mmCIF file of N, CA, C and O in Angstrom:
data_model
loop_
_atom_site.group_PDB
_atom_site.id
_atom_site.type_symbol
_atom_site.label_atom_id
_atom_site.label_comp_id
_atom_site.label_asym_id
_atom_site.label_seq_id
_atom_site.Cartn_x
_atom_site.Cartn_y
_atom_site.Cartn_z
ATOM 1 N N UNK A 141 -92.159 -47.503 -25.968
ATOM 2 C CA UNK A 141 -91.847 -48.858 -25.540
ATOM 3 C C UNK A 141 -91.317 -48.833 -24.104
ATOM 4 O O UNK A 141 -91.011 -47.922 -23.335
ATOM 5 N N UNK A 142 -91.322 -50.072 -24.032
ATOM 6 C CA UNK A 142 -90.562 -50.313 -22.303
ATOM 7 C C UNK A 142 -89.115 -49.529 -22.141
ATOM 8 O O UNK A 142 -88.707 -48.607 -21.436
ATOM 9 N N UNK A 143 -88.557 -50.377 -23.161
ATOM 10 C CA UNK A 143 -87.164 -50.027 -23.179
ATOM 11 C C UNK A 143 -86.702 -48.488 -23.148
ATOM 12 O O UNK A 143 -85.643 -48.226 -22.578
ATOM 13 N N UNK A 144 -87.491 -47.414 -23.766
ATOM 14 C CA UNK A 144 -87.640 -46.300 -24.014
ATOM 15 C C UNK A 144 -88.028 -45.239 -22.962
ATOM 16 O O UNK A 144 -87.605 -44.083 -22.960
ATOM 17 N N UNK A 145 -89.094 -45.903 -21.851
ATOM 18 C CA UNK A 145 -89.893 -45.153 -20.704
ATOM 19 C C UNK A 145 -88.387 -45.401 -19.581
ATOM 20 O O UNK A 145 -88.208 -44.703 -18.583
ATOM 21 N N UNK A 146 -87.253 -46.737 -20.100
ATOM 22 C CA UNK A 146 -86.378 -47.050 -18.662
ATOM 23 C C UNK A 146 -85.082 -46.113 -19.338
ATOM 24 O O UNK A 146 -84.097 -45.981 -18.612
ATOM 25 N N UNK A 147 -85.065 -45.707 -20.186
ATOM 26 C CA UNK A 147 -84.083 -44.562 -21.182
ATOM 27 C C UNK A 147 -84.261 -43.399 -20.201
ATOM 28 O O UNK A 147 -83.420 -42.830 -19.505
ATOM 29 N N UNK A 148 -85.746 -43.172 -20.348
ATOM 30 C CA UNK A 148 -85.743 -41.845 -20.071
ATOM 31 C C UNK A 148 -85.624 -41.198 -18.818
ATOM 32 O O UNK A 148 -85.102 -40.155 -18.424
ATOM 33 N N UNK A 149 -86.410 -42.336 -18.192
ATOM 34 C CA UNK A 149 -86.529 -42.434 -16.311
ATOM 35 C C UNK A 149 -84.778 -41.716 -16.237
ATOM 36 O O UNK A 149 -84.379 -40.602 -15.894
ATOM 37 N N UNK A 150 -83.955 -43.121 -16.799
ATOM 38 C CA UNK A 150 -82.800 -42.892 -16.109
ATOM 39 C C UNK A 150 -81.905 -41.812 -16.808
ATOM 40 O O UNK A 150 -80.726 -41.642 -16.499
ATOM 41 N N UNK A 151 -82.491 -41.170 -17.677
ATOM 42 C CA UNK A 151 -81.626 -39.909 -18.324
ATOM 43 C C UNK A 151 -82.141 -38.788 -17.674
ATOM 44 O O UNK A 151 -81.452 -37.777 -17.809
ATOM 45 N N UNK A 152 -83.566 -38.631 -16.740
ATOM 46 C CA UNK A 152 -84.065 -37.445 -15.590
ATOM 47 C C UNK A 152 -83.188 -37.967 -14.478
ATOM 48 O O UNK A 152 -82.743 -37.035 -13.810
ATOM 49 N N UNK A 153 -82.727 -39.368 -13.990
ATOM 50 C CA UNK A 153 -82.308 -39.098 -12.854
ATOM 51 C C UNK A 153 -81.005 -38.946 -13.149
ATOM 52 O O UNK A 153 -80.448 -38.462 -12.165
ATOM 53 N N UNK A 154 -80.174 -39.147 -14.126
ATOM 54 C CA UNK A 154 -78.841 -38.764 -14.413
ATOM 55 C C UNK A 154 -78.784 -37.192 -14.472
ATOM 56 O O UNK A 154 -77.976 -36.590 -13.765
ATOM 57 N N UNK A 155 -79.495 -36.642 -15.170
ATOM 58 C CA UNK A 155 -79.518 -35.208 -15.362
ATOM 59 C C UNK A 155 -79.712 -34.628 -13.914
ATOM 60 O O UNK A 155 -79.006 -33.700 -13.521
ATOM 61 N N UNK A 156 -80.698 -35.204 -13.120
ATOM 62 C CA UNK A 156 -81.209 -34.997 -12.002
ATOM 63 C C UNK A 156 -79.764 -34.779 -10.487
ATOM 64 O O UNK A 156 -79.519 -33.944 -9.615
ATOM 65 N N UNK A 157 -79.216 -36.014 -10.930
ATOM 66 C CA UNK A 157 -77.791 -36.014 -10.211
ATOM 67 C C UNK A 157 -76.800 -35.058 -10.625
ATOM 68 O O UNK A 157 -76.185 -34.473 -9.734
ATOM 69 N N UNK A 158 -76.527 -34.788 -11.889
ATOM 70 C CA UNK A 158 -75.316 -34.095 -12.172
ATOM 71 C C UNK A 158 -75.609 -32.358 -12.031
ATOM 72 O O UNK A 158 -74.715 -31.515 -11.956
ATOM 73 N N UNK A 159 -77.342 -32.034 -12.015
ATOM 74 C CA UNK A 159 -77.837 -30.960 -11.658
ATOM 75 C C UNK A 159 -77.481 -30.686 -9.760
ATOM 76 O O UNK A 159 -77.199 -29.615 -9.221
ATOM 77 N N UNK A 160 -77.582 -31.630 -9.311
ATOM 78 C CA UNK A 160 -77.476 -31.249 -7.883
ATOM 79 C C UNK A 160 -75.808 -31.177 -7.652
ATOM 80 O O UNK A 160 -75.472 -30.228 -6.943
ATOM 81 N N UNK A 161 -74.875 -31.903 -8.068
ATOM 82 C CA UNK A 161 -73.793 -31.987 -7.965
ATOM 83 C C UNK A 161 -73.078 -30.338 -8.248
ATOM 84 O O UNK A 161 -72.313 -29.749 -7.484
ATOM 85 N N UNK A 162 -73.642 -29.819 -9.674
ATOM 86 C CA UNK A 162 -73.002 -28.613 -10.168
ATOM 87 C C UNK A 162 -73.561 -27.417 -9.401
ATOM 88 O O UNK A 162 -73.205 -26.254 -9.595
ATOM 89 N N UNK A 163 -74.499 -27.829 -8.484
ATOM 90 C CA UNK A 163 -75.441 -26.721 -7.533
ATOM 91 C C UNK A 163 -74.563 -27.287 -6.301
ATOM 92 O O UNK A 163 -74.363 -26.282 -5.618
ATOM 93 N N UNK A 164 -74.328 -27.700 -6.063
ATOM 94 C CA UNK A 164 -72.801 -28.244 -4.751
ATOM 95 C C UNK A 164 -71.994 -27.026 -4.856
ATOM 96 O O UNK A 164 -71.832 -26.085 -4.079
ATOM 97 N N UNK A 165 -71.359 -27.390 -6.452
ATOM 98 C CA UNK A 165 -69.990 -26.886 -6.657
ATOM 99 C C UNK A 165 -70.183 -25.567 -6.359
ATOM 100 O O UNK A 165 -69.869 -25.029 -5.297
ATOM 101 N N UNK A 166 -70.840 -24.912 -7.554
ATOM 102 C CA UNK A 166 -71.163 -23.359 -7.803
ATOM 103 C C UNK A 166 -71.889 -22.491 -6.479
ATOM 104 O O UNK A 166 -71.377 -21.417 -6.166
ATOM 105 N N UNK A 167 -72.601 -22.789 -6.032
ATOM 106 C CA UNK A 167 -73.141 -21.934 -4.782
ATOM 107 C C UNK A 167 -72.304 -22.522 -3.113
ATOM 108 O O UNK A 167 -72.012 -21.852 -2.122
ATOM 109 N N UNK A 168 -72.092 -24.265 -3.435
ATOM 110 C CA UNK A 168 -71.692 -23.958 -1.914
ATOM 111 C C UNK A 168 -70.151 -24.315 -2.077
ATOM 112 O O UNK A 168 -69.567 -24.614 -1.036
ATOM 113 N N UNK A 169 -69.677 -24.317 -2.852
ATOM 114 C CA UNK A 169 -68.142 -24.353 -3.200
ATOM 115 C C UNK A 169 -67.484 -25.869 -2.950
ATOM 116 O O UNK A 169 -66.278 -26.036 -2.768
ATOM 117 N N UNK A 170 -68.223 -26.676 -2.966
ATOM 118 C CA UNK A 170 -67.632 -28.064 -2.992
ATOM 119 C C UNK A 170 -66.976 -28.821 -3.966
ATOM 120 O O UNK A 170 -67.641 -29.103 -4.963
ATOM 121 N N UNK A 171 -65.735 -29.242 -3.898
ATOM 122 C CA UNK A 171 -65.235 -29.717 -4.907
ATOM 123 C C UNK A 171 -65.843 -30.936 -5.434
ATOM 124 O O UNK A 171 -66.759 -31.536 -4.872
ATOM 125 N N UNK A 172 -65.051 -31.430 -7.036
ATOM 126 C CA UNK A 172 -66.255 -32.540 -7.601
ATOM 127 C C UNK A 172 -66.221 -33.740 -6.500
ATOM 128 O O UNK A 172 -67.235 -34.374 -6.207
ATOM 129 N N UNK A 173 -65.359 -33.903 -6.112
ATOM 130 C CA UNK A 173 -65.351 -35.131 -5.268
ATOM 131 C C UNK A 173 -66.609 -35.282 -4.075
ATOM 132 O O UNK A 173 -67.418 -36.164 -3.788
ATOM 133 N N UNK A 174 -66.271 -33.830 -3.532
ATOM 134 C CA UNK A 174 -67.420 -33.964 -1.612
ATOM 135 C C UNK A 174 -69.179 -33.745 -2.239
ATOM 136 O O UNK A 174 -70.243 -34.031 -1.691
ATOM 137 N N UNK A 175 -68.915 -33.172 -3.488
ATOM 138 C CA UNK A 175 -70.336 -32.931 -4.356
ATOM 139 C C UNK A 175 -70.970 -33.682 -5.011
ATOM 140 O O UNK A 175 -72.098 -33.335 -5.359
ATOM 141 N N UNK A 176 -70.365 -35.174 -5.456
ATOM 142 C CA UNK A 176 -70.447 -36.366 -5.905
ATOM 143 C C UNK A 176 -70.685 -37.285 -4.385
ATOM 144 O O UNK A 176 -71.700 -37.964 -4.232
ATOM 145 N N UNK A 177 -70.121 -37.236 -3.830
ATOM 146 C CA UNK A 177 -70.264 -37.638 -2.323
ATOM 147 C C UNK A 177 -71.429 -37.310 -1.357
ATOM 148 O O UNK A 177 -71.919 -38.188 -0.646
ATOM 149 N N UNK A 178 -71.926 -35.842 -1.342
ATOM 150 C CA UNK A 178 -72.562 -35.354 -0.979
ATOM 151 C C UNK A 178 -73.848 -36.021 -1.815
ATOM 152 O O UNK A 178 -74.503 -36.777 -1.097
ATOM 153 N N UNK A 179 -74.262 -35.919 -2.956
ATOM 154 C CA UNK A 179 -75.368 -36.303 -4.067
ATOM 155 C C UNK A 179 -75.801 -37.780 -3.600
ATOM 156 O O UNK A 179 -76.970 -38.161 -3.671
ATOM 157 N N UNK A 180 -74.690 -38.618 -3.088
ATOM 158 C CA UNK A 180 -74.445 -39.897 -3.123
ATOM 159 C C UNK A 180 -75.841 -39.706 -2.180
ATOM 160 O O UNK A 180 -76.988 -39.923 -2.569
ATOM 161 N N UNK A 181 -75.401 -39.207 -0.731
ATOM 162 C CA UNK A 181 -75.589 -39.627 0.439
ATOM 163 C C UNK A 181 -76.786 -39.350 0.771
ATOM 164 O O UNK A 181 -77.411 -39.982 1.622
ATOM 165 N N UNK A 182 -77.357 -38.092 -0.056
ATOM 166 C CA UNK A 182 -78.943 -37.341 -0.627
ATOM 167 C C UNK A 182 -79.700 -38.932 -1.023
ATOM 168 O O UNK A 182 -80.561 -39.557 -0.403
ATOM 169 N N UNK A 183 -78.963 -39.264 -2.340
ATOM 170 C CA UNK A 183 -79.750 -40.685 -2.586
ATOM 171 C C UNK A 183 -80.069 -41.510 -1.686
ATOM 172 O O UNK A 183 -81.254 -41.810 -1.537
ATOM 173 N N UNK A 184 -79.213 -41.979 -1.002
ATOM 174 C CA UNK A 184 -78.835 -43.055 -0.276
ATOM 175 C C UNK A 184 -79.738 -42.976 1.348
ATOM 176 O O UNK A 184 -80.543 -43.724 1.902
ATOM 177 N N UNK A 185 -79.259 -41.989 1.614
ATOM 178 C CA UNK A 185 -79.756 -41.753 2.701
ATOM 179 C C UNK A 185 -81.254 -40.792 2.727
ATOM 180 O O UNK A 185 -82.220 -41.394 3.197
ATOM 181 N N UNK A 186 -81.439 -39.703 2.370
ATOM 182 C CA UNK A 186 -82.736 -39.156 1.978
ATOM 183 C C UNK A 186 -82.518 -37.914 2.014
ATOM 184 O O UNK A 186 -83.427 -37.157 1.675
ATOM 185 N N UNK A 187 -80.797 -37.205 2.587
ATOM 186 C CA UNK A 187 -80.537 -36.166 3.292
ATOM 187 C C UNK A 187 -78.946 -36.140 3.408
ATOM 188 O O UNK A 187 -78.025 -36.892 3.728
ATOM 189 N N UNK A 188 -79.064 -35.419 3.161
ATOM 190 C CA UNK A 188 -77.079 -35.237 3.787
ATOM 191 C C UNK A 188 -76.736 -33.348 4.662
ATOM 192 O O UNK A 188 -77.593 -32.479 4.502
ATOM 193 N N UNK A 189 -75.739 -33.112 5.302
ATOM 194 C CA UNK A 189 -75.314 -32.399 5.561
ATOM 195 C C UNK A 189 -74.631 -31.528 4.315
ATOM 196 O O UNK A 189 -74.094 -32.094 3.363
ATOM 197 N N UNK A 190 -74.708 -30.241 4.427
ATOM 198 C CA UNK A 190 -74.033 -29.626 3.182
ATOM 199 C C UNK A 190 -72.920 -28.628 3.673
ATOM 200 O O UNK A 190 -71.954 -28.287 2.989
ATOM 201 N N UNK A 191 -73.108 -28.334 4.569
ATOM 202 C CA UNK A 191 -72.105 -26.850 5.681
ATOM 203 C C UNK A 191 -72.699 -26.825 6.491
ATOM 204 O O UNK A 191 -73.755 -27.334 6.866
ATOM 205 N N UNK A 192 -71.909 -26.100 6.872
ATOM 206 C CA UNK A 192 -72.344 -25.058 8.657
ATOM 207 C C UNK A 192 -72.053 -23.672 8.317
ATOM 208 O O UNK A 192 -70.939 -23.224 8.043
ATOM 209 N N UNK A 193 -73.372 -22.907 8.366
ATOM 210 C CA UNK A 193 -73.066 -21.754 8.080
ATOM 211 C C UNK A 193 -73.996 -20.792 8.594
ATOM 212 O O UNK A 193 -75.195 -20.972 8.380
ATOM 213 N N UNK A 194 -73.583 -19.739 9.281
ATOM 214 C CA UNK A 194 -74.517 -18.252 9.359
ATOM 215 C C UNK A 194 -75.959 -18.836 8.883
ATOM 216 O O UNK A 194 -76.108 -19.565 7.903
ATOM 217 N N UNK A 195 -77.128 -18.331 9.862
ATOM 218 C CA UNK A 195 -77.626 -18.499 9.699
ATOM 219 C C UNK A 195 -78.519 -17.493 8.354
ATOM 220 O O UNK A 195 -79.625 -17.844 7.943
ATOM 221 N N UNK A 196 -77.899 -16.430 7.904
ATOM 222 C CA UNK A 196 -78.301 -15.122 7.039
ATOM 223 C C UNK A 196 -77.512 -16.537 5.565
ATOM 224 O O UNK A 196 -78.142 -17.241 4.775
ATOM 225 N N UNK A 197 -76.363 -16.444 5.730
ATOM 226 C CA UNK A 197 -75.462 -16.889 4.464
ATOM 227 C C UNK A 197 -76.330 -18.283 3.583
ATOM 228 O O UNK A 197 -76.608 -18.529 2.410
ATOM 229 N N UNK A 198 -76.585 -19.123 5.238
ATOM 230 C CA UNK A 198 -77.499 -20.618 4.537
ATOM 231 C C UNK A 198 -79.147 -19.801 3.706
ATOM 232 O O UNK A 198 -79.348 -19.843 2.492
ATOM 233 N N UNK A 199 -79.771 -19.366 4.365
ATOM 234 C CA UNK A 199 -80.627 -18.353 4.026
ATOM 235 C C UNK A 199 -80.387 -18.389 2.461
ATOM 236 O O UNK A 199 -80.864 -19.170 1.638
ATOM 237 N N UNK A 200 -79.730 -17.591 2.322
ATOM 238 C CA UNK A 200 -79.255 -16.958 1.055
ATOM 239 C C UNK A 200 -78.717 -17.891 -0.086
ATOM 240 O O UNK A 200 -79.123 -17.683 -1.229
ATOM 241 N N UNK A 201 -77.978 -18.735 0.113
ATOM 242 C CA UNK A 201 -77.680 -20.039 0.067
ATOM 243 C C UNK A 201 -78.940 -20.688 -1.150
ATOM 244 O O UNK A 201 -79.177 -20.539 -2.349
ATOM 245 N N UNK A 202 -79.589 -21.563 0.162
ATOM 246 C CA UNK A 202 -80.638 -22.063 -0.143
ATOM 247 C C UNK A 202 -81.530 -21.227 -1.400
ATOM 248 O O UNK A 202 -82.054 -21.588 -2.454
ATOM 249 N N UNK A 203 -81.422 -20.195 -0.826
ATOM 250 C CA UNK A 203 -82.467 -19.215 -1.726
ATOM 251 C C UNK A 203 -81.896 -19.092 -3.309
ATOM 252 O O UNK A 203 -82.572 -18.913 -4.322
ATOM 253 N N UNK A 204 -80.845 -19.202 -3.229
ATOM 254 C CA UNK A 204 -80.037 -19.232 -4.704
ATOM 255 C C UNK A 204 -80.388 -20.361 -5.213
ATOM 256 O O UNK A 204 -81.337 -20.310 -5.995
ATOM 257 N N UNK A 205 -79.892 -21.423 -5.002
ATOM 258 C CA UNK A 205 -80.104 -23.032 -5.576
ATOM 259 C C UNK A 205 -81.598 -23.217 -5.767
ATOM 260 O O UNK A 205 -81.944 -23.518 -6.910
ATOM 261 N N UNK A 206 -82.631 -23.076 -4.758
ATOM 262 C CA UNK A 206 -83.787 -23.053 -4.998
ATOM 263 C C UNK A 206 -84.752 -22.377 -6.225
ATOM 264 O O UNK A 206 -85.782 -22.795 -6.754
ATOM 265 N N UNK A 207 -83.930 -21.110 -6.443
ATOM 266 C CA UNK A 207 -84.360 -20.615 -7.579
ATOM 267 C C UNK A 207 -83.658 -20.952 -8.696
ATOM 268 O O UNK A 207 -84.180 -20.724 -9.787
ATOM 269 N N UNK A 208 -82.523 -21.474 -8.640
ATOM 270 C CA UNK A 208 -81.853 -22.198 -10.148
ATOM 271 C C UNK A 208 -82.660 -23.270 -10.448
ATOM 272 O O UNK A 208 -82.839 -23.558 -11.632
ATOM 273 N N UNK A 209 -83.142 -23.866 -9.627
ATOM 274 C CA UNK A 209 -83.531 -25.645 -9.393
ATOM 275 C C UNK A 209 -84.896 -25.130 -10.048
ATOM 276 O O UNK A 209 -84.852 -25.424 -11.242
ATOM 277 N N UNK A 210 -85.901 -24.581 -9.785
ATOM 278 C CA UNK A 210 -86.625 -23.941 -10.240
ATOM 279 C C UNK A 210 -86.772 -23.444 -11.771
ATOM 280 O O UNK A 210 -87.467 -23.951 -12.652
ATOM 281 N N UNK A 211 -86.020 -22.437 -11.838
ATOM 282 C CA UNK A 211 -85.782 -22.358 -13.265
ATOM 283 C C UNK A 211 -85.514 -23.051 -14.392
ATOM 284 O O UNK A 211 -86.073 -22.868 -15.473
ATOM 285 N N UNK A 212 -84.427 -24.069 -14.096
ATOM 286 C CA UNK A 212 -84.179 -25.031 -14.676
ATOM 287 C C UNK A 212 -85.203 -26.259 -14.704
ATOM 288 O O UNK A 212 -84.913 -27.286 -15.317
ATOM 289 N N UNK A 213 -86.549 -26.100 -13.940
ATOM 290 C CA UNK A 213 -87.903 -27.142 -13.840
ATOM 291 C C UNK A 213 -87.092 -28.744 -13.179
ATOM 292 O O UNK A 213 -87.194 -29.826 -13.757
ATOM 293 N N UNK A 214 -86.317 -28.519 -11.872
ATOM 294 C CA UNK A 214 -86.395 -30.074 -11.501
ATOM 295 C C UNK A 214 -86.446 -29.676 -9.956
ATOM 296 O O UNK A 214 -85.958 -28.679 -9.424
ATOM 297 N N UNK A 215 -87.261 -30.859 -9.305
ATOM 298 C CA UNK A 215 -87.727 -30.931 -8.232
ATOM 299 C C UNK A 215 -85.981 -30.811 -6.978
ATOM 300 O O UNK A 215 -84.914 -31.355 -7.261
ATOM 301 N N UNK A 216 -86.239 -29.978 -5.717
ATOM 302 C CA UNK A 216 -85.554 -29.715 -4.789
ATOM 303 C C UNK A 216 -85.730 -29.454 -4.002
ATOM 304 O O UNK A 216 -86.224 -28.326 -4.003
ATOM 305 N N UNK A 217 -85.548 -30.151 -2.462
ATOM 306 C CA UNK A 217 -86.212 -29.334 -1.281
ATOM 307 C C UNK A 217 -84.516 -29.261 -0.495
ATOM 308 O O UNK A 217 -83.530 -29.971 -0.302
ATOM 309 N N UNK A 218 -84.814 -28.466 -0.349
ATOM 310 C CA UNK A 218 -83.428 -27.702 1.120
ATOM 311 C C UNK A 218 -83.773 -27.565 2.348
ATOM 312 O O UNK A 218 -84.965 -27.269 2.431
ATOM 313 N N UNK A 219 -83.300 -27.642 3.247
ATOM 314 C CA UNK A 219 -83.695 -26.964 4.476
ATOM 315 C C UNK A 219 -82.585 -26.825 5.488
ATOM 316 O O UNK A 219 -81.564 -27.504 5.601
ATOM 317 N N UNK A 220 -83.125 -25.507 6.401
ATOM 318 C CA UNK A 220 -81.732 -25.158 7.063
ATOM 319 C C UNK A 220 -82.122 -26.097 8.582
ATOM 320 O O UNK A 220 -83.240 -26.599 8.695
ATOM 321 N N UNK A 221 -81.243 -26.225 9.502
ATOM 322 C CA UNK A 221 -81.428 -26.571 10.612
ATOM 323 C C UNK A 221 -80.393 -25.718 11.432
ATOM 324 O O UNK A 221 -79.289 -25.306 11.075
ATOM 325 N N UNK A 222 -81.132 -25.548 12.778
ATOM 326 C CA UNK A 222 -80.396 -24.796 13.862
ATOM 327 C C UNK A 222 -79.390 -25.763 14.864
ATOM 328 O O UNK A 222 -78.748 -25.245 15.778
#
């Protein structure tokens, strides 16, 4: 049903949010607040800032979350900038 396809939509993008939030916390050490904030601004805006970091560390970084995001089967793009 209708009602059922707008269930589900919004239980991938809930899952979808609280997946990026706990990939904040755990790899780039953001507390719940700047990681909820941060998620916000991804939505909102299309993009947010996440750190400033070594260019080896973001590297590595990225490369972690990318393969959780992965594993776990939900869509993620990262990218570093100089």
């Amino acid at each position: 049903s209708r009602a059922e396809s707008r269930f589900q939509m919004l239980s991938f993008f809930l899952h979808l949010c609280f997946q990026i939030v706990l990939k904040l916390i755990q790899v780039f050490f953001k507390s719940p607040k700047d990681a909820e904030f941060i998620m916000l601004t991804i939505h909102n805006d299309g993009q947010a800032v996440v750190g400033s970091y070594t260019y080896d560390i973001a590297a590595s970084k990225i490369a972690k979350v990318r393969k959780m995001a992965q594993n776990e089967g939900f869509p993620l793009k990262l990218t570093i900038q100089k």
